[in-house]
mmCIF file of C-alpha atoms in Angstrom:
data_model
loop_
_atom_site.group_PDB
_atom_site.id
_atom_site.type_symbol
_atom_site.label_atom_id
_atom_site.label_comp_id
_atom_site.label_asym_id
_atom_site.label_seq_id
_atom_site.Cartn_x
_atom_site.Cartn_y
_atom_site.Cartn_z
ATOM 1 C CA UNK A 1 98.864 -28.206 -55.739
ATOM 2 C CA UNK A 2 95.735 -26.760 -57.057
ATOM 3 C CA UNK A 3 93.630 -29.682 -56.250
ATOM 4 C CA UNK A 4 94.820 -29.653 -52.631
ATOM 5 C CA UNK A 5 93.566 -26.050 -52.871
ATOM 6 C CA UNK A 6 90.362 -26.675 -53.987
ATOM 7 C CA UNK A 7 89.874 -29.615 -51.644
ATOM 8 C CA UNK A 8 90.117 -27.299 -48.620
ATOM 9 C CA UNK A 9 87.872 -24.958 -50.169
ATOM 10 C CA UNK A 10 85.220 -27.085 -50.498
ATOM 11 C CA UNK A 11 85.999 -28.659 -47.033
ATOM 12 C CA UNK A 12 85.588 -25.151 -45.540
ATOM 13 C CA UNK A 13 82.468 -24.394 -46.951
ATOM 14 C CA UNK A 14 80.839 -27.495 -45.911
ATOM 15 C CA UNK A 15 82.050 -27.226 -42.272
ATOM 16 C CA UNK A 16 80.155 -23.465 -42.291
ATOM 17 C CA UNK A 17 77.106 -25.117 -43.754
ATOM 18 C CA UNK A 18 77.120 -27.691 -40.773
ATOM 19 C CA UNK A 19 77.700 -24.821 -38.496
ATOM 20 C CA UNK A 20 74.883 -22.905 -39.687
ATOM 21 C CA UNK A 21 72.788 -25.461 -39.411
ATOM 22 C CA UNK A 22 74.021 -26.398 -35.951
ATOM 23 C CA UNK A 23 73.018 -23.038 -34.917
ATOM 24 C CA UNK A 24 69.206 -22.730 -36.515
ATOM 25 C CA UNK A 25 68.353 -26.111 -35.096
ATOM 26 C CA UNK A 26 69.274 -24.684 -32.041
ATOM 27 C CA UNK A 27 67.577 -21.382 -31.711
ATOM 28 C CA UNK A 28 64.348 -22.592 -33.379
ATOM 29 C CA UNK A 29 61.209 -22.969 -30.417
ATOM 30 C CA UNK A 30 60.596 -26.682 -29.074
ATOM 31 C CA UNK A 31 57.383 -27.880 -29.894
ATOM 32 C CA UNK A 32 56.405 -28.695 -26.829
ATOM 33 C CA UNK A 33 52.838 -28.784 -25.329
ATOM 34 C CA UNK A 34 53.122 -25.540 -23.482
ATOM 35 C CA UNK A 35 53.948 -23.483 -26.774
ATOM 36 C CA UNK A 36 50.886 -25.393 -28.165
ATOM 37 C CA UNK A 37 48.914 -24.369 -25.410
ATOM 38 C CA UNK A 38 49.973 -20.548 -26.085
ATOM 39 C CA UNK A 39 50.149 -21.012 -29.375
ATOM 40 C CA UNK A 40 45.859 -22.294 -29.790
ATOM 41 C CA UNK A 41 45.168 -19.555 -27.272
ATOM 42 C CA UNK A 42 46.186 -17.409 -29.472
ATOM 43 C CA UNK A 43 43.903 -18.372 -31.726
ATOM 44 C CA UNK A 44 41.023 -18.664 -29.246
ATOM 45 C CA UNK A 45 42.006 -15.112 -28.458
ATOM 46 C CA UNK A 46 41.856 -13.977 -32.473
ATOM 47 C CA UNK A 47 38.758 -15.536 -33.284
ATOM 48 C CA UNK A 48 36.915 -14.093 -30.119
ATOM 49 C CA UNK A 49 35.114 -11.122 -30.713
ATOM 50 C CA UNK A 50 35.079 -8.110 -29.199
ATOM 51 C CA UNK A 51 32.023 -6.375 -27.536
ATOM 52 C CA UNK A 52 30.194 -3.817 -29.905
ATOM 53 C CA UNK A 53 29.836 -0.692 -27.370
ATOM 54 C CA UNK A 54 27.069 1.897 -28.053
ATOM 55 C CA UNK A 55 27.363 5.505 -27.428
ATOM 56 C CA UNK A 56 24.749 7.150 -24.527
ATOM 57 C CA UNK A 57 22.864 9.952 -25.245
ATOM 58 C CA UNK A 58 21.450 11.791 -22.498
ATOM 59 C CA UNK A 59 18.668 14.151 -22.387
ATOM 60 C CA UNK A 60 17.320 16.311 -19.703
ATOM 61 C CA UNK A 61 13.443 15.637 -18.911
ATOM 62 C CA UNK A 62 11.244 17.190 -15.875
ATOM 63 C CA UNK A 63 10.848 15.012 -13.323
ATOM 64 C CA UNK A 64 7.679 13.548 -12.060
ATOM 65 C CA UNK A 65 6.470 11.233 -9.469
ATOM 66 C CA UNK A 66 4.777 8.432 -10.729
ATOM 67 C CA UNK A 67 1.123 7.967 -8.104
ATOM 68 C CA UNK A 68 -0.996 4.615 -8.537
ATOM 69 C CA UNK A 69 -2.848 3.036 -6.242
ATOM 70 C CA UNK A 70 -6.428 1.023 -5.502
ATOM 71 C CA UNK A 71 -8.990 3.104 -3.882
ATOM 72 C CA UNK A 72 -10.470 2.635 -1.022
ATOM 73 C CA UNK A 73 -13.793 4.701 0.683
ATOM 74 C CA UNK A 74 -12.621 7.371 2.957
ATOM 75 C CA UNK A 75 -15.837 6.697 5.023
ATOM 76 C CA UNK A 76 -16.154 3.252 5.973
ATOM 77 C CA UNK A 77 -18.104 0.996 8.692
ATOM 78 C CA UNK A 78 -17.602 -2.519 9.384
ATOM 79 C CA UNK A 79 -21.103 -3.468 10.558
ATOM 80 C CA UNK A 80 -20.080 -5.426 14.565
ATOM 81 C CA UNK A 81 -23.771 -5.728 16.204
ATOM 82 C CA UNK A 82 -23.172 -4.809 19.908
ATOM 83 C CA UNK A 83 -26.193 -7.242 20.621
ATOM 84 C CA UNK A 84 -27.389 -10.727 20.021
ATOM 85 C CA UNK A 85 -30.733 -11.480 18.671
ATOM 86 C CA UNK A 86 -32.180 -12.623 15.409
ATOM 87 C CA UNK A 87 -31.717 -10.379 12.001
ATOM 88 C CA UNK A 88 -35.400 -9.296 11.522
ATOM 89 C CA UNK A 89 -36.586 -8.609 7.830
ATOM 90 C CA UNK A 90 -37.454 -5.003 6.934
ATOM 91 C CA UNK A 91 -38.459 -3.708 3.761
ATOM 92 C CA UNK A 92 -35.227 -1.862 2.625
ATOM 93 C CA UNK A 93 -32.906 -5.349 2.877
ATOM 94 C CA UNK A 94 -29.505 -5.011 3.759
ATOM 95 C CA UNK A 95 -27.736 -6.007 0.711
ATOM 96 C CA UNK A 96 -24.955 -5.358 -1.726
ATOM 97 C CA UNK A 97 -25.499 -2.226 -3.495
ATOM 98 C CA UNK A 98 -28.461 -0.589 -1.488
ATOM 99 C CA UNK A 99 -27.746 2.723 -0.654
ATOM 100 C CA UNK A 100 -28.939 4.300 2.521
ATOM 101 C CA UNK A 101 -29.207 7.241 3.537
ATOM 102 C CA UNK A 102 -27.885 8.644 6.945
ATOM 103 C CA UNK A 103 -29.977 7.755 9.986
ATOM 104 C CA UNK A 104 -31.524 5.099 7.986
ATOM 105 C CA UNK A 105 -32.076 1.332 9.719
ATOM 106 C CA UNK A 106 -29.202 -1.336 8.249
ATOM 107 C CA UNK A 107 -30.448 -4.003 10.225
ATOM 108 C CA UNK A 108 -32.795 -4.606 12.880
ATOM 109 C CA UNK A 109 -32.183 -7.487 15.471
ATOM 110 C CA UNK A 110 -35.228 -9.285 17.789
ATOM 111 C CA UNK A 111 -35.336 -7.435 20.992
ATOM 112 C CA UNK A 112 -39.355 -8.586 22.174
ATOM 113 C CA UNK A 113 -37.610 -10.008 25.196
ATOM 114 C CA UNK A 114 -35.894 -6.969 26.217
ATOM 115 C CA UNK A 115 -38.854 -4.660 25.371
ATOM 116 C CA UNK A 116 -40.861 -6.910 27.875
ATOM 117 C CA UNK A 117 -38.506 -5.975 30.122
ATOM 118 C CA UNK A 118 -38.108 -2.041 29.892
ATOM 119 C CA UNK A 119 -41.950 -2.404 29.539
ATOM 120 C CA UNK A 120 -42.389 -4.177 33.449
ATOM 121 C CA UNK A 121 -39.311 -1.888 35.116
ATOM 122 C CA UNK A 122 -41.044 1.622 33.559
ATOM 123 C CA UNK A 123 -44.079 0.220 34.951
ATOM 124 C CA UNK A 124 -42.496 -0.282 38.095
ATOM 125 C CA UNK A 125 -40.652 3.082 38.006
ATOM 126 C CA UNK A 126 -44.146 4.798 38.035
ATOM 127 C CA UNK A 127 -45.581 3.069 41.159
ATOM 128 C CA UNK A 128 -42.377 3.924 42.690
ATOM 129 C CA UNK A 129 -42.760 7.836 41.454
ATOM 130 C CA UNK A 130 -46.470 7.476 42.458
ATOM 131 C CA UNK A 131 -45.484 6.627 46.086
ATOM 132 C CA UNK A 132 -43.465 9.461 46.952
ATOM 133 C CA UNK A 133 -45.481 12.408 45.204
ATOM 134 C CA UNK A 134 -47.734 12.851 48.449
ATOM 135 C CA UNK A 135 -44.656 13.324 50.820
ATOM 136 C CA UNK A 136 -43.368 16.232 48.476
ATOM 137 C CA UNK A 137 -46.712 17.596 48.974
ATOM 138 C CA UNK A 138 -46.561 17.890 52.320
ATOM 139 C CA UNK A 139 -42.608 18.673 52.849
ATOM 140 C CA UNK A 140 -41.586 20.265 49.046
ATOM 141 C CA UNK A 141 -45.080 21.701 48.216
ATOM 142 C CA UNK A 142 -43.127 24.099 45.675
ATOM 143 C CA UNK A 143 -42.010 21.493 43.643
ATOM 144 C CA UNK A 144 -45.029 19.462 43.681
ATOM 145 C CA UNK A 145 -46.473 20.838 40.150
ATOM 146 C CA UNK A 146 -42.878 20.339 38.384
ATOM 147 C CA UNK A 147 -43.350 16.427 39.861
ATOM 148 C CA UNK A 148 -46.847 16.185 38.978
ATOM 149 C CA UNK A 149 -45.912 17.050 35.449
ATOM 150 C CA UNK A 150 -43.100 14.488 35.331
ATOM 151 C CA UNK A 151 -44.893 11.412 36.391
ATOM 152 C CA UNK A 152 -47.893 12.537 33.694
ATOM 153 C CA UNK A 153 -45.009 11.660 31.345
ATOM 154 C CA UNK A 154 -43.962 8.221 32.053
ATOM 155 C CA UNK A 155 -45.385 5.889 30.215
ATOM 156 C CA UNK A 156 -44.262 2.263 30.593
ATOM 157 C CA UNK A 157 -44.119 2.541 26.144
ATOM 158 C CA UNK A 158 -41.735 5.472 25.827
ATOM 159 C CA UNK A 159 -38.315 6.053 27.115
ATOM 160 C CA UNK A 160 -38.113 7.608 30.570
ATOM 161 C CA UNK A 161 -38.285 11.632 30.398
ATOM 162 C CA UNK A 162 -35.759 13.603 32.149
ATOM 163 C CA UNK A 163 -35.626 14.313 35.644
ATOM 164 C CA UNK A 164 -37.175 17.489 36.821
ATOM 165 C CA UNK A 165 -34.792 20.461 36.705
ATOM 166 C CA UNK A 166 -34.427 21.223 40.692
ATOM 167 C CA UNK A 167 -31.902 22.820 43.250
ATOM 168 C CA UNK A 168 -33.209 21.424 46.165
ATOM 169 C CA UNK A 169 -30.741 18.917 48.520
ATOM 170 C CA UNK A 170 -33.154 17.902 51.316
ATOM 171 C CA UNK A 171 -35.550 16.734 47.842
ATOM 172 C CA UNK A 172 -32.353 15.436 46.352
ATOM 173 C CA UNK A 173 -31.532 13.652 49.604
ATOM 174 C CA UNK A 174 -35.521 12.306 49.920
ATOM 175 C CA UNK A 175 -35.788 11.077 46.545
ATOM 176 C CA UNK A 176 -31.776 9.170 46.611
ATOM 177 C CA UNK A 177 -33.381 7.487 49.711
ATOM 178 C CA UNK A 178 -36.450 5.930 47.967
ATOM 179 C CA UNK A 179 -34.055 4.525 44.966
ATOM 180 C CA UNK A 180 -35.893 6.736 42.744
ATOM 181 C CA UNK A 181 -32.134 7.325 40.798
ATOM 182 C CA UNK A 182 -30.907 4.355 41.429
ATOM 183 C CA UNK A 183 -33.867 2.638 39.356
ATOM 184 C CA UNK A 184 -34.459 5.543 37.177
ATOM 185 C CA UNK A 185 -30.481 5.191 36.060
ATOM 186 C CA UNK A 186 -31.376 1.040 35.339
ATOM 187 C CA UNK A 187 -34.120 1.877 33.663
ATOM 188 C CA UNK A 188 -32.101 4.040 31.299
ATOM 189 C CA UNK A 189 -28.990 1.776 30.761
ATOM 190 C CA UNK A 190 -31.911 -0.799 29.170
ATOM 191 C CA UNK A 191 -33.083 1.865 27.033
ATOM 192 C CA UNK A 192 -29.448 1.968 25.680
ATOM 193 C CA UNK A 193 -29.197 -1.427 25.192
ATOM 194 C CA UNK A 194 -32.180 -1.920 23.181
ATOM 195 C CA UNK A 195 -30.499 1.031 20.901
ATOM 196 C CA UNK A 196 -28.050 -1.738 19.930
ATOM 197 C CA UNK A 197 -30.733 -3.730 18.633
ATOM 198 C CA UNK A 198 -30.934 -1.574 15.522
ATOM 199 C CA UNK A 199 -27.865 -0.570 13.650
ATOM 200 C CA UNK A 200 -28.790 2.881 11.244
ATOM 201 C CA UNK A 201 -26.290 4.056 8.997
ATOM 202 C CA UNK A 202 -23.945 7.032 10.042
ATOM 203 C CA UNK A 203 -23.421 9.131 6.809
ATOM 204 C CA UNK A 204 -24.999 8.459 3.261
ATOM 205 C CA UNK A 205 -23.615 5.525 1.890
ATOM 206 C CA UNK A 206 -24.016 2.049 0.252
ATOM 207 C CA UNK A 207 -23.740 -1.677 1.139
ATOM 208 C CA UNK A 208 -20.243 -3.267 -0.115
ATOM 209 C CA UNK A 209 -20.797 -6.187 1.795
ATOM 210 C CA UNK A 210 -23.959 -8.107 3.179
ATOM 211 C CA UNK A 211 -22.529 -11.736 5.516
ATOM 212 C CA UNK A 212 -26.259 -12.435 7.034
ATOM 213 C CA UNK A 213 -29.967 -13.036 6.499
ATOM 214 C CA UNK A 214 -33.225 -12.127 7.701
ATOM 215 C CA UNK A 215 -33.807 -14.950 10.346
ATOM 216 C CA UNK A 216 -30.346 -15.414 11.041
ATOM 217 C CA UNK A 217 -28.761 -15.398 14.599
ATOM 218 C CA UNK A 218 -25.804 -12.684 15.089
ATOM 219 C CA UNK A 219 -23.983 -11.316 18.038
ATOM 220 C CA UNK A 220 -20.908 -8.887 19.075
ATOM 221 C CA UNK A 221 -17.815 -10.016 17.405
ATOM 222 C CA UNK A 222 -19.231 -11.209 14.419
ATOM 223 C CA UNK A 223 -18.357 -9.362 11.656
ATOM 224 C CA UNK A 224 -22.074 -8.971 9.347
ATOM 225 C CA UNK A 225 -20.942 -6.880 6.658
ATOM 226 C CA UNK A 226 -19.239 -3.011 5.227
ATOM 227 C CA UNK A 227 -20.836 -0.169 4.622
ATOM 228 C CA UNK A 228 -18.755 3.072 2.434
ATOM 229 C CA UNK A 229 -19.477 6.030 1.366
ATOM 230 C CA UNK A 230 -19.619 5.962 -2.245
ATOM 231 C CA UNK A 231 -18.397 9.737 -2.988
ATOM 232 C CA UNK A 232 -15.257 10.232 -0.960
ATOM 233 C CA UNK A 233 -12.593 7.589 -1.638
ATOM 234 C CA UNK A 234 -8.260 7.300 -0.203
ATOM 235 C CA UNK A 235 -6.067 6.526 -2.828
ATOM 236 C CA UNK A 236 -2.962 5.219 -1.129
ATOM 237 C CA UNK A 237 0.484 5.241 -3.052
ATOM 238 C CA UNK A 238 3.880 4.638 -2.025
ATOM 239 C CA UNK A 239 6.786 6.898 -3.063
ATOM 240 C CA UNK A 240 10.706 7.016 -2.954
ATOM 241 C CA UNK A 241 12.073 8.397 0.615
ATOM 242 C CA UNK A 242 13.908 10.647 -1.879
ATOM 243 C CA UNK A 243 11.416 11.973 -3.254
ATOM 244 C CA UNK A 244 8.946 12.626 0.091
ATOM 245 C CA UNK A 245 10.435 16.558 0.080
ATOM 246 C CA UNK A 246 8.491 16.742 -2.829
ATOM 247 C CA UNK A 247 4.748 15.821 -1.807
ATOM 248 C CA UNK A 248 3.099 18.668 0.392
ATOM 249 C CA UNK A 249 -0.537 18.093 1.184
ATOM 250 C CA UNK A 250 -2.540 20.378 -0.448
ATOM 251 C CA UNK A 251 -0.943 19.874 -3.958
ATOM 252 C CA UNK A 252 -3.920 17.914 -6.461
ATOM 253 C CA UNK A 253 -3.054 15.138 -8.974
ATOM 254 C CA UNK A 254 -4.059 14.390 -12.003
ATOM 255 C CA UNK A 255 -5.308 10.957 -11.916
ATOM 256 C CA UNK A 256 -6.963 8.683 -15.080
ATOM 257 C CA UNK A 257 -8.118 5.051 -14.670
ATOM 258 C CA UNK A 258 -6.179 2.149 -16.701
ATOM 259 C CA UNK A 259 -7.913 2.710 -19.617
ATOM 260 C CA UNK A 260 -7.215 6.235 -20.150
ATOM 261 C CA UNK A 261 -11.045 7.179 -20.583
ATOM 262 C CA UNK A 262 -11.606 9.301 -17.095
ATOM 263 C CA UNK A 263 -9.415 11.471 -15.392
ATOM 264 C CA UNK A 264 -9.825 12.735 -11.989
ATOM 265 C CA UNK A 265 -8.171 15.081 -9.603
ATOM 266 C CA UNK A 266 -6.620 13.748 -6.594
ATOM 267 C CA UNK A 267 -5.546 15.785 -3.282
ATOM 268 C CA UNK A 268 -2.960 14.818 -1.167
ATOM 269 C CA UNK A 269 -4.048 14.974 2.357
ATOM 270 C CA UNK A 270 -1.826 13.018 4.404
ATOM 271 C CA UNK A 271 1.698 11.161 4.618
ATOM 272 C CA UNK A 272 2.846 8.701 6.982
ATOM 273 C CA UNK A 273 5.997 9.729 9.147
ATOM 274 C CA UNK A 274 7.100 5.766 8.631
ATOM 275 C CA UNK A 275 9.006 4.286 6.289
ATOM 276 C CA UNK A 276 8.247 0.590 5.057
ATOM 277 C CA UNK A 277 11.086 -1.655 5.823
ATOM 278 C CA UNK A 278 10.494 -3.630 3.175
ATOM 279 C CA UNK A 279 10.250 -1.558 0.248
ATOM 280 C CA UNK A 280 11.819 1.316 1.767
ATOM 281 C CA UNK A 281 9.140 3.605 0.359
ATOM 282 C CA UNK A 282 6.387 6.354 2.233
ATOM 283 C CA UNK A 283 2.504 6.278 1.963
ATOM 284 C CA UNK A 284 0.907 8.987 0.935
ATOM 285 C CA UNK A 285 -3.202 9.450 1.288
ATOM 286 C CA UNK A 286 -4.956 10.917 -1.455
ATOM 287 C CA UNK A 287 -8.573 11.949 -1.275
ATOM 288 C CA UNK A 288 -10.643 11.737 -4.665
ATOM 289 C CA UNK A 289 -13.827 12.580 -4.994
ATOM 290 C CA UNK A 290 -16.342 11.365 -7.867
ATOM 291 C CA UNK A 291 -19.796 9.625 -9.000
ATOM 292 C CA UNK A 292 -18.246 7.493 -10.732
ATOM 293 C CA UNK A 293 -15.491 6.188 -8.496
ATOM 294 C CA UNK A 294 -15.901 2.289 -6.998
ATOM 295 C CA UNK A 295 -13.494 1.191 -3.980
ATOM 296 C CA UNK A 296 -10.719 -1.153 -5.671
ATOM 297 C CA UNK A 297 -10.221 0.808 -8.772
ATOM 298 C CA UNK A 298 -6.895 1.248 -10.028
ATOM 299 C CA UNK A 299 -5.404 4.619 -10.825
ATOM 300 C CA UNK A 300 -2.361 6.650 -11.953
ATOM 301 C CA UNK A 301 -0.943 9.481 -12.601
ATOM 302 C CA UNK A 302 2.151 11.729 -11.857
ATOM 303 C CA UNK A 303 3.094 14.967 -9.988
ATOM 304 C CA UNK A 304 5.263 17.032 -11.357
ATOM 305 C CA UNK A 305 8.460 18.008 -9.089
ATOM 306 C CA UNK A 306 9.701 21.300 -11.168
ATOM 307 C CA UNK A 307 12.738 20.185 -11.142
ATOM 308 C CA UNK A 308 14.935 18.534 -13.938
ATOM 309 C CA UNK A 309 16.563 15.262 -14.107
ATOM 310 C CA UNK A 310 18.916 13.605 -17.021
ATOM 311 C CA UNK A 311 18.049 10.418 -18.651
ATOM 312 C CA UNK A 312 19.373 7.873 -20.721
ATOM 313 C CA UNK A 313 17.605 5.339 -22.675
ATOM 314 C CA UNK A 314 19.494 2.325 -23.051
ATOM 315 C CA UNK A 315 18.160 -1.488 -23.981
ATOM 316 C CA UNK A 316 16.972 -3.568 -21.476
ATOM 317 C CA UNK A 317 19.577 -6.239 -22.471
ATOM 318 C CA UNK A 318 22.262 -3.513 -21.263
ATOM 319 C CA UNK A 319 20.675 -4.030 -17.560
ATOM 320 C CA UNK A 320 22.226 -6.582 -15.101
ATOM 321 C CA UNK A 321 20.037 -7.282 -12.784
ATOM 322 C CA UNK A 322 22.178 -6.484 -10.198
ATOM 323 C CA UNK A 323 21.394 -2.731 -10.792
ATOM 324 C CA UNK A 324 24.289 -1.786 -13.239
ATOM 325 C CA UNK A 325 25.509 -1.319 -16.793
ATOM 326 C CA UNK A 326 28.877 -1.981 -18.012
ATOM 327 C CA UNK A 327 31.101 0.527 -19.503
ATOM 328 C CA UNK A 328 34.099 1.211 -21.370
ATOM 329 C CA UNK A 329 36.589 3.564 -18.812
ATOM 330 C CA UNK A 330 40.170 3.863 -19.712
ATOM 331 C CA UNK A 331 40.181 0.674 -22.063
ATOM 332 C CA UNK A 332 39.106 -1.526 -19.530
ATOM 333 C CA UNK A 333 34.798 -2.945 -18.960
ATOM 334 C CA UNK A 334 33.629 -1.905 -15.915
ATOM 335 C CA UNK A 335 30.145 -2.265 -13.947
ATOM 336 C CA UNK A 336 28.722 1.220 -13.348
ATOM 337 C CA UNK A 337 25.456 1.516 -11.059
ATOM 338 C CA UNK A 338 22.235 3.322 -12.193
ATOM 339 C CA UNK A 339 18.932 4.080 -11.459
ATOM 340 C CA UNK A 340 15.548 2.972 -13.393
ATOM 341 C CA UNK A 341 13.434 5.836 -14.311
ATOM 342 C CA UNK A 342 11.159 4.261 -16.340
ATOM 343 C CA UNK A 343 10.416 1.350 -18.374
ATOM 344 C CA UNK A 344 9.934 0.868 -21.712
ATOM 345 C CA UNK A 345 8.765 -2.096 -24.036
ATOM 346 C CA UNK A 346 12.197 -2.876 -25.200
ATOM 347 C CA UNK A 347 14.084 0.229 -23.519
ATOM 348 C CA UNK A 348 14.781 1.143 -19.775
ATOM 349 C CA UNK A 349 15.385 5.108 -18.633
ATOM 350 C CA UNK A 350 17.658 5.141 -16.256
ATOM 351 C CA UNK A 351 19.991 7.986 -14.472
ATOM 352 C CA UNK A 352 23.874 7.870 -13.237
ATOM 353 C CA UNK A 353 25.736 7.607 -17.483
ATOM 354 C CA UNK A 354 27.095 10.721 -19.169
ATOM 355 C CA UNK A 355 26.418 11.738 -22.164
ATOM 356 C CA UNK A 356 29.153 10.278 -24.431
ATOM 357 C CA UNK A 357 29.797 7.345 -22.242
ATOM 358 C CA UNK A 358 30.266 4.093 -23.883
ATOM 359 C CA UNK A 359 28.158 0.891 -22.601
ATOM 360 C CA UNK A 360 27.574 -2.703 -23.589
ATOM 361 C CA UNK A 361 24.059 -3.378 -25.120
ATOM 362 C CA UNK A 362 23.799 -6.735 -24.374
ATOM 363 C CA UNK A 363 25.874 -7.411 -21.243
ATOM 364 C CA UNK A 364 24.717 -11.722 -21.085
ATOM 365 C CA UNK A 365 26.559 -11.854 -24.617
ATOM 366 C CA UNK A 366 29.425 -9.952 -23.119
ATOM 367 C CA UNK A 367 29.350 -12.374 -19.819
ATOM 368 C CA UNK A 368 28.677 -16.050 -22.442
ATOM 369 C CA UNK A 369 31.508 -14.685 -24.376
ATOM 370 C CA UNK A 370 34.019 -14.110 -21.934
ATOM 371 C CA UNK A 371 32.714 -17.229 -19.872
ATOM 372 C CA UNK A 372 33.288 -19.291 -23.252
ATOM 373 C CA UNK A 373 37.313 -17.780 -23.885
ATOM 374 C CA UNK A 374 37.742 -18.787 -20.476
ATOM 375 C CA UNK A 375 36.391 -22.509 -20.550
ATOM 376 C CA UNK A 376 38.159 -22.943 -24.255
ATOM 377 C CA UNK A 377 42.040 -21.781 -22.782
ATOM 378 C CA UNK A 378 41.390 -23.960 -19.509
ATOM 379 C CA UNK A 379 40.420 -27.187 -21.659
ATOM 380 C CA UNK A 380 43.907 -26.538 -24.004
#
């Protein structure tokens, strides 16, 4: 009886053993290749990294416009001869770097043949004068000495004199029917034309450019060189449509040269009304004034607004490219849009973060990072 006893016993406890087994086998996870694949993600996901966010610190800074620009001469010619004719030499040659003075002869063309020609038609112009002088005698004897006097003073070398100062409309008539204007008026149009024979310079200035030679053949349309003044220079610089409320002619500049080792004061005299519509951006026209100012030199400088402006100065690496940064907002990354100040060797200033606000340094580790968690899950 007792061994029948201990027989179920034993019996028992085996069949709760299989039972329990029956049930772990069951409940424990398949290994099948989609636990794998969450189960290596995992990993992936442990070992990757997490960005390193730095804190921004803003600061409030007066803002300034930044000027530069290449100057060029307020006062400038580009030399077109109105004539043609053959560049004579003179003394004073027209070259790079000669400075003339105003009035002074640039360039003298050939005009013998023309000469010749003014020479025989004021010859002319005095027979013609000649011939009706005794008719006023006998119809205008009043005016006769004013006449008199005028024909004295033609001489077929000089430019024709004025006409005689007269109120007089049967003389006025007498005279229109001998042609005495009508050549008299020819006579003078030459004379201008032989003006265009020699170019003089309009203001003080010097040569920046010299395109012909003594003996060379030039005519209208053919561009033979630039004279500037070498005192008065433009600087031109483009500025920010946001920030045109800020530039009022009349205000000066401080200006320096690359190098830092002259400064100058610049006045702003005009703006243009347009806009560029490529770099969205307004001209402004600065005059400068200075001995030792040359037309193509570089300068810079900035205009203070009176106004203030916060800043924060962030790495370069933090900038995408795309005008943002990214930033940490309510546990998640997200792009946030700024604008460049100013640059820096290694740093960029730039305005739209808060103080406090959280940003990734480097955002192309951030982006190879994320790109490479990506790639790793998709190949499980």
């Amino acid at each position: 009886m007792e061994n029948k006893k201990a027989y179920l016993t034993t019996v028992t406890l085996i069949l709760l053993l299989v039972a329990a087994a029956i049930t772990l086998w069951l409940r424990w996870p398949a290994n099948t290749p989609e636990t794998e694949m969450q189960h290596s993600a995992s990993n992936v996901a442990a070992h990757q990294q997490s960005p390193d966010f730095m804190e921004v610190a803003t600061m409030e800074i007066s803002e300034s416009i930044d000027i530069s620009g290449r100057l060029r001469a307020d006062n400038r010619l580009e030399v077109f001869p109105e004539a043609t004719g053959k560049v004579l030499y003179q003394d004073k040659a027209f070259r790079e770097g000669m400075h003339f003075n105003e009035g002074e002869v640039l360039l003298r063309l050939d005009s013998k043949e023309l000469e010749l020609q003014l020479r025989s038609s004021r010859s002319g112009f005095q027979t013609l004068v000649a011939s009706v002088l005794p008719d006023i005698r006998l119809d205008y004897p009043e005016y006769l000495e004013q006449f008199e006097a005028w024909f004295d003073a033609l001489d077929p070398e000089q430019p024709l004199p004025d006409l005689p100062d007269y109120d007089h409309r049967p003389l006025h008539r007498f005279l229109a029917s001998k042609g005495v204007f009508d050549r008299y008026y020819q006579i003078k149009s030459s004379e201008q034309q032989l003006e265009k024979f020699v170019i003089r310079a309009p203001f003080p200035g010097v040569v920046a450019m010299a395109k012909v030679e003594p003996g060379q053949n030039t005519g209208p349309q053919q561009h033979i060189g630039t004279f500037v003044d070498s005192n008065q220079y433009i600087l031109n610089a483009s500025v920010r449509t946001s920030q045109r409320n800020h530039i009022v002619p009349g205000r000066t500049v401080a200006l320096r040269n690359q190098q830092g080792e002259e400064n100058w004061e610049g006045t702003i005299r005009r703006i243009n009304p347009s806009i560029d519509p490529q770099t969205q951006q307004v001209t402004i026209y600065l005059e400068v004034e200075g001995s030792s100012l040359s037309e193509g030199m570089y300068l810079e400088g900035s205009l203070e607004t009176g106004s203030k402006v916060s800043i924060a100065r962030i790495p370069k690496s933090a900038l995408h490219r795309g005008g943002h940064v990214y930033t940490l907002e309510d546990g998640e990354v997200r792009p946030c849009p700024v604008q460049i100040y100013d640059l820096e060797r290694e740093y960029v200033l730039v305005q739209g973060l808060r103080d406090g606000q959280k940003i990734i340094p480097d955002y192309r580790r951030f982006m190879n990072n994320r790109t490479s968690f990506h790639n790793e899950a998709e190949s499980l």
